PDB file of N, CA, C and O in Angstrom:
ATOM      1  N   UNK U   3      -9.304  29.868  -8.759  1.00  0.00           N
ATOM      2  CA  UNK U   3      -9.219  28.916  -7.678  1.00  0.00           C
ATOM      3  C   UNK U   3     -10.465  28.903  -6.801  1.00  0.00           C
ATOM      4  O   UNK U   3     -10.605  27.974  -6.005  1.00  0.00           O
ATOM      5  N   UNK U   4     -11.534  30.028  -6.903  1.00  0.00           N
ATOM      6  CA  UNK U   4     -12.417  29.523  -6.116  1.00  0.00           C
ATOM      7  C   UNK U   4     -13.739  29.113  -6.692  1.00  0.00           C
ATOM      8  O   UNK U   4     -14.861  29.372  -6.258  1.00  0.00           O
ATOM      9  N   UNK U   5     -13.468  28.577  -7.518  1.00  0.00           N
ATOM     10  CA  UNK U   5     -14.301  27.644  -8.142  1.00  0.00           C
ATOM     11  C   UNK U   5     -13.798  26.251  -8.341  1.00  0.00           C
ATOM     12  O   UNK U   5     -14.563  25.638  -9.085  1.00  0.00           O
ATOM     13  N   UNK U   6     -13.063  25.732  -8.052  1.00  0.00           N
ATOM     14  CA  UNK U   6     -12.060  24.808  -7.851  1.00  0.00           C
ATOM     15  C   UNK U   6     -13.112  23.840  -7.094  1.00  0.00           C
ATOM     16  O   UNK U   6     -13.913  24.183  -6.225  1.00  0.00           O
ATOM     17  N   UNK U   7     -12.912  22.532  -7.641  1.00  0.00           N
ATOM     18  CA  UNK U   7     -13.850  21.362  -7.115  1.00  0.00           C
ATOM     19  C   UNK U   7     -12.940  20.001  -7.230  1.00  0.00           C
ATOM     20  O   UNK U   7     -12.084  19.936  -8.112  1.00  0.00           O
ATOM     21  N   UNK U   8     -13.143  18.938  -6.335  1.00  0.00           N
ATOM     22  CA  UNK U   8     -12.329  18.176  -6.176  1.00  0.00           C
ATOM     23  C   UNK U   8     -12.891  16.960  -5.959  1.00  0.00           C
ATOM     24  O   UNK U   8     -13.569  16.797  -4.944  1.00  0.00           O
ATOM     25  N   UNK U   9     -12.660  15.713  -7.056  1.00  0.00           N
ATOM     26  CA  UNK U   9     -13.223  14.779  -6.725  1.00  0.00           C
ATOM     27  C   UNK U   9     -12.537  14.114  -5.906  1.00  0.00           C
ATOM     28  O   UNK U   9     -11.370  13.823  -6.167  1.00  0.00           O
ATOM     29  N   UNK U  10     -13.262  13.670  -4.519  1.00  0.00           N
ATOM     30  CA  UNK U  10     -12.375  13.047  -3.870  1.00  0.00           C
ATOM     31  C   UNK U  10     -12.633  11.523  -3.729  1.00  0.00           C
ATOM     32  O   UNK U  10     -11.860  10.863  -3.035  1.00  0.00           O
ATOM     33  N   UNK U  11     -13.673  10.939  -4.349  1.00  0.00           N
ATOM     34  CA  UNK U  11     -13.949   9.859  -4.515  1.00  0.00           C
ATOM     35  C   UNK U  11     -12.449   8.654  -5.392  1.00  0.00           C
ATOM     36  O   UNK U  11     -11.845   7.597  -5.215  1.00  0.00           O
ATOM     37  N   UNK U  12     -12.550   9.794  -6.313  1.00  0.00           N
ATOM     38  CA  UNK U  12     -11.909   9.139  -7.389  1.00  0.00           C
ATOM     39  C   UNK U  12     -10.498   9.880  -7.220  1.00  0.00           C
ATOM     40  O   UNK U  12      -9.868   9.785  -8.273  1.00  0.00           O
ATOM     41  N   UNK U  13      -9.893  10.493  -6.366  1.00  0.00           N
ATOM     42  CA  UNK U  13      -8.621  10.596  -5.989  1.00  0.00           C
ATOM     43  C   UNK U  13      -8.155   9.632  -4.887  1.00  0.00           C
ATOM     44  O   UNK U  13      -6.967   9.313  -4.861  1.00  0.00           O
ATOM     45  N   UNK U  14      -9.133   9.081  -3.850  1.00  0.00           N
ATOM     46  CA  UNK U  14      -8.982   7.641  -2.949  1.00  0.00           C
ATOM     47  C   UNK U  14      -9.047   6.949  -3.939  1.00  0.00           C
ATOM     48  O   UNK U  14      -7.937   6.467  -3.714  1.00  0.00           O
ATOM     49  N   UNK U  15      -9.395   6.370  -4.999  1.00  0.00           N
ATOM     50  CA  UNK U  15      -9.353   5.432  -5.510  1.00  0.00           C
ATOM     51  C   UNK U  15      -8.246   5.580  -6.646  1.00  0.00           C
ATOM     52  O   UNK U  15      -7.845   4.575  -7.233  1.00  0.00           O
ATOM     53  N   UNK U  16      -7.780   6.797  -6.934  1.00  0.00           N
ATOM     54  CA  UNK U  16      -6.410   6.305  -7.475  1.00  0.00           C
ATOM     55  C   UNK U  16      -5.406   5.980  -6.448  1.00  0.00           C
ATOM     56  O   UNK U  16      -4.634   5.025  -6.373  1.00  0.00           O
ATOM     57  N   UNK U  17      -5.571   6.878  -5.759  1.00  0.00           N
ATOM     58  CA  UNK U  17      -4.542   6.880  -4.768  1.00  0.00           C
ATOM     59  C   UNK U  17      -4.361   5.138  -3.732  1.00  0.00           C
ATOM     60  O   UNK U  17      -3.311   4.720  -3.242  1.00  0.00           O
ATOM     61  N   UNK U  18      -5.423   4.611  -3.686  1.00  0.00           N
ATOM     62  CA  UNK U  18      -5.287   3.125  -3.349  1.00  0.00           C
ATOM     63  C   UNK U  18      -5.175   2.139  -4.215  1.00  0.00           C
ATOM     64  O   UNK U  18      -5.184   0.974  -3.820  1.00  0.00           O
ATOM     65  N   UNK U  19      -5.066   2.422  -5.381  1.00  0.00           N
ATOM     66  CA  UNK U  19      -5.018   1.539  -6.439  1.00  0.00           C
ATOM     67  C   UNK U  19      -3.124   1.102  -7.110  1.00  0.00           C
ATOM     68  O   UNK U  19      -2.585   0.146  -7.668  1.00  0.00           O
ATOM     69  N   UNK U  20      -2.789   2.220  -6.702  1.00  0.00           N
ATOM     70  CA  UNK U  20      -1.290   1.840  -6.814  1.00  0.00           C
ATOM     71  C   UNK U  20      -0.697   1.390  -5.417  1.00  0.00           C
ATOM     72  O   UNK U  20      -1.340   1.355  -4.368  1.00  0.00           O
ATOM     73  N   UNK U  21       0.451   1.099  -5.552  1.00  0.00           N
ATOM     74  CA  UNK U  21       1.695   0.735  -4.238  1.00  0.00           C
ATOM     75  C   UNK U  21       2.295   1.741  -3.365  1.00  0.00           C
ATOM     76  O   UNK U  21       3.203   1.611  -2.544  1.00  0.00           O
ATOM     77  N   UNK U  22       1.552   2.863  -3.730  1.00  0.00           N
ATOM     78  CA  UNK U  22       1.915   4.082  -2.406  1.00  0.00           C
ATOM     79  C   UNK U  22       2.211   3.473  -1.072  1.00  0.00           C
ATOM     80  O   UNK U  22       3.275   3.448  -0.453  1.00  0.00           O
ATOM     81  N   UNK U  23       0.766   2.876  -0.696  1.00  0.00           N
ATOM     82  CA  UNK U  23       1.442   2.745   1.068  1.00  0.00           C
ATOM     83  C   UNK U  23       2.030   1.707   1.376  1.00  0.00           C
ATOM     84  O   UNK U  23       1.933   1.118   2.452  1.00  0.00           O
ATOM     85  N   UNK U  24       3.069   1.229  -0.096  1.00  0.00           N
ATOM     86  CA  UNK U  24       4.125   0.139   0.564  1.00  0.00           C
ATOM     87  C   UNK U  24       4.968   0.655   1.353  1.00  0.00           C
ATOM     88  O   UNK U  24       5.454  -0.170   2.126  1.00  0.00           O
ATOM     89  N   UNK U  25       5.457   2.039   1.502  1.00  0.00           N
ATOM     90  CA  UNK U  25       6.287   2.080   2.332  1.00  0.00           C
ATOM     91  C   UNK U  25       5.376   2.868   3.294  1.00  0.00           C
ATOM     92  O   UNK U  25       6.049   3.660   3.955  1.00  0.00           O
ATOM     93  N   UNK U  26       4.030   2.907   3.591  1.00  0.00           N
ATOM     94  CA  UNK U  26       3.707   2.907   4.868  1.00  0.00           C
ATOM     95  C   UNK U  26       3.818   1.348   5.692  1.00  0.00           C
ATOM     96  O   UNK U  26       4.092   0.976   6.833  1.00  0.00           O
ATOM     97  N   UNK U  27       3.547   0.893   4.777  1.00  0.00           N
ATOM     98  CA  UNK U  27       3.414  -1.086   5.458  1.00  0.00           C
ATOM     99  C   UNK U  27       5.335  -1.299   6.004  1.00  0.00           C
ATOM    100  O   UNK U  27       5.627  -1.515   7.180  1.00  0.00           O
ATOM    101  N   UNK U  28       6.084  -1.215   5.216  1.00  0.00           N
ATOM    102  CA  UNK U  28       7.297  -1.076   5.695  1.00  0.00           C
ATOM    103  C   UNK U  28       7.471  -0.580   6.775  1.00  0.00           C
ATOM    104  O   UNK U  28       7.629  -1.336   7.734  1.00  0.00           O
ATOM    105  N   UNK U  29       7.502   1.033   6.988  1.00  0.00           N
ATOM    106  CA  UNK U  29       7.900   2.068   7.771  1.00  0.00           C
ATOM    107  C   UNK U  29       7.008   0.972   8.969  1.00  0.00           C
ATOM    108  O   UNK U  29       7.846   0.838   9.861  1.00  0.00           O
ATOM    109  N   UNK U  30       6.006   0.324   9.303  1.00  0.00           N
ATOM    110  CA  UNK U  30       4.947  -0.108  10.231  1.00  0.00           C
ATOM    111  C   UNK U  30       5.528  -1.416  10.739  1.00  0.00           C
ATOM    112  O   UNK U  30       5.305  -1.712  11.913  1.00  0.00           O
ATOM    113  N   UNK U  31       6.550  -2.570   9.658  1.00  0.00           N
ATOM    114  CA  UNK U  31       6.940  -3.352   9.735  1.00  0.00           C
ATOM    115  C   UNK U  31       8.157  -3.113  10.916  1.00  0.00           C
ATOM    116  O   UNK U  31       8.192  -3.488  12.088  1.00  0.00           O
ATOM    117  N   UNK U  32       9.171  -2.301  10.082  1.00  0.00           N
ATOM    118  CA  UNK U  32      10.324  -1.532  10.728  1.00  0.00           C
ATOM    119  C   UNK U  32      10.124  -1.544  12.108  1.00  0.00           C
ATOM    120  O   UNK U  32      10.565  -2.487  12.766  1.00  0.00           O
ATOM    121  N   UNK U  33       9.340  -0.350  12.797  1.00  0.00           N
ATOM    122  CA  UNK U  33       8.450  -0.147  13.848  1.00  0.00           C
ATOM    123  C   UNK U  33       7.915  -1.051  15.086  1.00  0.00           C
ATOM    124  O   UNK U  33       7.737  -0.840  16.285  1.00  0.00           O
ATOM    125  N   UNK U  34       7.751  -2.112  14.256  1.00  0.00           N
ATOM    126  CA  UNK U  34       7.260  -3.256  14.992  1.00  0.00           C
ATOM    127  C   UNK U  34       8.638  -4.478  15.748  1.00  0.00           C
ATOM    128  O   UNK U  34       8.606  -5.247  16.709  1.00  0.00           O
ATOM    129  N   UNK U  35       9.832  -4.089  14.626  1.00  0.00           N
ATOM    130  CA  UNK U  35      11.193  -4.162  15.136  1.00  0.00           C
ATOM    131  C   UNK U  35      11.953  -5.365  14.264  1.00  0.00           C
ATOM    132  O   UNK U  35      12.979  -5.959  14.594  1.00  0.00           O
ATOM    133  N   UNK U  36      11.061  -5.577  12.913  1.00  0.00           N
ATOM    134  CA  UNK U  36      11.451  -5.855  11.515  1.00  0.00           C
ATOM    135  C   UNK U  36      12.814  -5.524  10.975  1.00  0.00           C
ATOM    136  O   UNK U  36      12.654  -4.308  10.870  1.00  0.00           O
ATOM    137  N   UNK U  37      14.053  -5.741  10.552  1.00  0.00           N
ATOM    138  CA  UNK U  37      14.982  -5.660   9.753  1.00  0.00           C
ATOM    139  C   UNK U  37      13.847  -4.590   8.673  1.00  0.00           C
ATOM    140  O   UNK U  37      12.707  -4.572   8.209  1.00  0.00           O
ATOM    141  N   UNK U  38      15.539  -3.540   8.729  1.00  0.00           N
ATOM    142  CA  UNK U  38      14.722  -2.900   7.424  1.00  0.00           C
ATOM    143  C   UNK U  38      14.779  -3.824   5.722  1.00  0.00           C
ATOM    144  O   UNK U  38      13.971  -3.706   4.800  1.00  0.00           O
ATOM    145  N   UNK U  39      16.013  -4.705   5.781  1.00  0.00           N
ATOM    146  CA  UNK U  39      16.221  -5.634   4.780  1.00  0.00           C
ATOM    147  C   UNK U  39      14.981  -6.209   4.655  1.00  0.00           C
ATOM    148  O   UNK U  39      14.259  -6.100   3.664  1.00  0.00           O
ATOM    149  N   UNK U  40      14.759  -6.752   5.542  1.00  0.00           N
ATOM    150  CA  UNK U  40      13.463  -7.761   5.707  1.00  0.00           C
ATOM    151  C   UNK U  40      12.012  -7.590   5.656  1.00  0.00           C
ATOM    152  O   UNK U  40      11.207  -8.474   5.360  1.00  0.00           O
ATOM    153  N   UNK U  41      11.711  -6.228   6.007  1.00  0.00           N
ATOM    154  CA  UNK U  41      10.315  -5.816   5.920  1.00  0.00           C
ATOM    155  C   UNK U  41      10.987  -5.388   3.878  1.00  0.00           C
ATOM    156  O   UNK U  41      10.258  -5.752   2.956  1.00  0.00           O
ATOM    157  N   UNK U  42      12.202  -4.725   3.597  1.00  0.00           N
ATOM    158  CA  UNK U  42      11.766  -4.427   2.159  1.00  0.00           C
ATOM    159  C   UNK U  42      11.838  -5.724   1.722  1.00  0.00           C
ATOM    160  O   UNK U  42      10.659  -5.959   1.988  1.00  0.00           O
ATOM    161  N   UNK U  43      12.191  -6.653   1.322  1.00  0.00           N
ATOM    162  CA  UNK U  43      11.919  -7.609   0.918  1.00  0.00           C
ATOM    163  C   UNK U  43      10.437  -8.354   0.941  1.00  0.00           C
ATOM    164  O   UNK U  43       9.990  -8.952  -0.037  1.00  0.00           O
ATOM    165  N   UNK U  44       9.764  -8.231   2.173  1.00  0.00           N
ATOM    166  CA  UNK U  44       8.357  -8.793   2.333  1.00  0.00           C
ATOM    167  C   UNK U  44       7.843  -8.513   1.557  1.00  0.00           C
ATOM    168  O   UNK U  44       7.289  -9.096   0.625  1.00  0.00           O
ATOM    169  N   UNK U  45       8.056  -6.828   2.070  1.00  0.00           N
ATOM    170  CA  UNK U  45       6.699  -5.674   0.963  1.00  0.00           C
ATOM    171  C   UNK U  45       7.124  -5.832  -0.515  1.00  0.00           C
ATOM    172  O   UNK U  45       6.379  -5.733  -1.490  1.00  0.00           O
ATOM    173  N   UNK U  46       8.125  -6.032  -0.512  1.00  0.00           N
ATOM    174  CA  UNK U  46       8.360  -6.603  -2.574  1.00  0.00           C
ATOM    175  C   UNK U  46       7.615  -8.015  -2.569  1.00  0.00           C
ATOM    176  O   UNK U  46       6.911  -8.131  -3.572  1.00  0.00           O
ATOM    177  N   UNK U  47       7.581  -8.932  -1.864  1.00  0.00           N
ATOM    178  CA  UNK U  47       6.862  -9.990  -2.151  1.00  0.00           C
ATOM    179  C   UNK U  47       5.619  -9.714  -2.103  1.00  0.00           C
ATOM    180  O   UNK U  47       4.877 -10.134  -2.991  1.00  0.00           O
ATOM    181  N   UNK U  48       5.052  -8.816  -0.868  1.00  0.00           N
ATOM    182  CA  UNK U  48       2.958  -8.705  -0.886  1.00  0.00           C
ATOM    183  C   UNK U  48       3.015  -7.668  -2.245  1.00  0.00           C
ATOM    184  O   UNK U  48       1.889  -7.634  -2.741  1.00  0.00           O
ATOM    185  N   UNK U  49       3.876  -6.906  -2.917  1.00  0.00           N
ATOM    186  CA  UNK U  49       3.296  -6.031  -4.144  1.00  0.00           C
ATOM    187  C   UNK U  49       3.197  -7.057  -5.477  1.00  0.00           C
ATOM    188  O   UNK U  49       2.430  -7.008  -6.438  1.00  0.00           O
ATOM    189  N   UNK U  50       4.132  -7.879  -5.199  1.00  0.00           N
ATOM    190  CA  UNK U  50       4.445  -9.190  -6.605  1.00  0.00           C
ATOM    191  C   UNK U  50       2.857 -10.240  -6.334  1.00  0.00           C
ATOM    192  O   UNK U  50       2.205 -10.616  -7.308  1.00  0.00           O
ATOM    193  N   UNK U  51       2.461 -10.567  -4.960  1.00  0.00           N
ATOM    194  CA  UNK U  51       1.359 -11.033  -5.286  1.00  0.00           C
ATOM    195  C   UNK U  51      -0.215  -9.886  -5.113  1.00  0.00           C
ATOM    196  O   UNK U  51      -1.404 -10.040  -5.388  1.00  0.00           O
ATOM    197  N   UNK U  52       0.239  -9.262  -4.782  1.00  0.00           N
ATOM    198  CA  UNK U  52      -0.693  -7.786  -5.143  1.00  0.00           C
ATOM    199  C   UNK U  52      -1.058  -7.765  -6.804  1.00  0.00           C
ATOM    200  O   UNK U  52      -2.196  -7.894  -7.255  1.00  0.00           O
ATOM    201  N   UNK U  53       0.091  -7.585  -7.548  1.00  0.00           N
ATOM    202  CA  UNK U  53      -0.429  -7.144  -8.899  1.00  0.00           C
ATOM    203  C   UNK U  53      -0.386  -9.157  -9.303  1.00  0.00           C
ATOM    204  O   UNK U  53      -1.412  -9.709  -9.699  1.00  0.00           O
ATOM    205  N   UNK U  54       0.364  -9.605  -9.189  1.00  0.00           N
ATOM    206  CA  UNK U  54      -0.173 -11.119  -9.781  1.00  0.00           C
ATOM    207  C   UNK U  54      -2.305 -11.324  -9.579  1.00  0.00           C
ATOM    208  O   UNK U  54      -3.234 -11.628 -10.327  1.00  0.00           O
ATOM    209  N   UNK U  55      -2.159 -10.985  -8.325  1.00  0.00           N
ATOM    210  CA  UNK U  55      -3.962 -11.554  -7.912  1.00  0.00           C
ATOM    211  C   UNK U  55      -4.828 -10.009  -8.596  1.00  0.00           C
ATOM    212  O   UNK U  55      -6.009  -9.905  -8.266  1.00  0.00           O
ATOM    213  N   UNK U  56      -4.357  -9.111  -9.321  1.00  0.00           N
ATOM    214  CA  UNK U  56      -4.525  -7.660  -9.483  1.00  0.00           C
ATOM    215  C   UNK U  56      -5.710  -7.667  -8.425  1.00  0.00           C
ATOM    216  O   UNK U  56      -6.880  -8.041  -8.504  1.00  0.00           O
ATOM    217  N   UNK U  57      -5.107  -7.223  -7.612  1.00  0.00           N
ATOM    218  CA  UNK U  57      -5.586  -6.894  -6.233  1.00  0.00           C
ATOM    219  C   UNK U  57      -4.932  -5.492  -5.328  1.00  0.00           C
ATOM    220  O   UNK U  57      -3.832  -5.116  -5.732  1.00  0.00           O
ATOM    221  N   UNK U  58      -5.528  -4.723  -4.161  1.00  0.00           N
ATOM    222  CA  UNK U  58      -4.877  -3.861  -3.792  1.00  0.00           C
ATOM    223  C   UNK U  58      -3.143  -4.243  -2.994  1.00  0.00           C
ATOM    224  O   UNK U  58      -2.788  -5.422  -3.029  1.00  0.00           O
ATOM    225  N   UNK U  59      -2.427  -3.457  -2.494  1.00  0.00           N
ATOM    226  CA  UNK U  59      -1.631  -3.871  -1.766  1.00  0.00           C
ATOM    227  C   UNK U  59      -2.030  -4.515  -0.185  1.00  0.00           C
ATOM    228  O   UNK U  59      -1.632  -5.498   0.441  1.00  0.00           O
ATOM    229  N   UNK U  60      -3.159  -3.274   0.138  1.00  0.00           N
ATOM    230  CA  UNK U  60      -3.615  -3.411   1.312  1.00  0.00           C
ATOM    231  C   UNK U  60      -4.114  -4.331   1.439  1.00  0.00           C
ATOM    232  O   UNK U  60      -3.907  -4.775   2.569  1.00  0.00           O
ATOM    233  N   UNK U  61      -5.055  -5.270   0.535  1.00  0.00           N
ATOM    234  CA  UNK U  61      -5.876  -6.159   0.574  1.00  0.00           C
ATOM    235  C   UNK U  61      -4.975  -7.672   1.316  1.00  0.00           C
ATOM    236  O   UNK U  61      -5.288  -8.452   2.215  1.00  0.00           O
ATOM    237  N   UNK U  62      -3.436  -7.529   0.170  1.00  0.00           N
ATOM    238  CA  UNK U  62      -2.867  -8.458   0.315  1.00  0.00           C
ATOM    239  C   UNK U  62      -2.337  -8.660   1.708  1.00  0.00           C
ATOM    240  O   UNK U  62      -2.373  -9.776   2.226  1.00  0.00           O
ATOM    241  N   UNK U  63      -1.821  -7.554   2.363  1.00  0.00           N
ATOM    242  CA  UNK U  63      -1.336  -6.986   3.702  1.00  0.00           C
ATOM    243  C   UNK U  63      -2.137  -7.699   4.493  1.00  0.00           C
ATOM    244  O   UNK U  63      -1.701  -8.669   5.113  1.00  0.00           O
ATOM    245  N   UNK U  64      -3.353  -7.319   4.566  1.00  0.00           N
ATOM    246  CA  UNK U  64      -4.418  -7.724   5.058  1.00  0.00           C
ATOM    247  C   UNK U  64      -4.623  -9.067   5.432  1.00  0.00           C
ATOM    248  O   UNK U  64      -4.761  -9.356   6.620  1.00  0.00           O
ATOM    249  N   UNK U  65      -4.657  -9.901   4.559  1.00  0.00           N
ATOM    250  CA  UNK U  65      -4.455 -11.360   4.251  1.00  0.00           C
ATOM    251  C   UNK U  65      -3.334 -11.535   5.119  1.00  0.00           C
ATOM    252  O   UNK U  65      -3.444 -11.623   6.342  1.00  0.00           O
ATOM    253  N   UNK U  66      -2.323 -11.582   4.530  1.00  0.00           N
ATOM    254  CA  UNK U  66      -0.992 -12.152   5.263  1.00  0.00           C
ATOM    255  C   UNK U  66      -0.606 -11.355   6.582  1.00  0.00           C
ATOM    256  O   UNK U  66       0.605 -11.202   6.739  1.00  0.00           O
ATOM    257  N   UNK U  67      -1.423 -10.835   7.534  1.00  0.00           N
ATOM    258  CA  UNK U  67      -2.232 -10.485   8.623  1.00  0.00           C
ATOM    259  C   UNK U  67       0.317  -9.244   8.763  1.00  0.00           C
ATOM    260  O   UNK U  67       1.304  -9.581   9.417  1.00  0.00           O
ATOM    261  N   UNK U  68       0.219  -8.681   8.309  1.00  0.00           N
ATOM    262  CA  UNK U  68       0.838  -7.476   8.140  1.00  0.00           C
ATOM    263  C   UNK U  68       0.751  -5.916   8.282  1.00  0.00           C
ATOM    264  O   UNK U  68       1.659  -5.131   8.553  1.00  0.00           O
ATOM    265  N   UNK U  69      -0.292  -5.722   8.084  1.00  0.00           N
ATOM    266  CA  UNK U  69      -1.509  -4.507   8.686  1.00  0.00           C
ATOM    267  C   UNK U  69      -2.522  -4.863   9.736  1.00  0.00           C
ATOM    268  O   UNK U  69      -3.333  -4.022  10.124  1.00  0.00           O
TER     269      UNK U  69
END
C-alpha cells in the first residue's frame, strides 16, 4: 500500500460520466421544496435526455437551469 498511486484524473471522469449525482440533483430538488415524486420523475426525464444527447447528467441539469 505504500506504493499505491491513484489516478485521479480518470476516476473524475468515470465518476462523472455515469448518473451518480442524480440523486444529488434530486436530494437538491427535494430541498428546494420539490415533491419527492416530482423531483424523481424530473431526474428520470434529465437522465433519458442525458443518455439520448450522450451527454453528462450535469450538463443536462445545467441546461434546464436545475443545478
Amino acid at each position: 500500500l505504500e506504493t499505491i498511486q491513484f489516478n485521479t484524473k480518470k476516476m473524475e471522469k468515470v465518476a462523472n460520466s455515469g448518473y451518480l449525482n442524480a440523486t444529488m440533483i434530486l436530494e437538491n430538488l427535494v430541498n428546494k421544496g420539490m415533491a419527492f415524486r416530482d423531483a424523481h420523475h424530473l431526474v428520470g426525464e434529465l437522465v433519458a435526455k442525458a443518455i439520448e444527447k450522450n451527454c453528462s447528467l450535469e450538463q443536462i441539469a445545467k441546461e434546464e437551469g436545475k443545478i
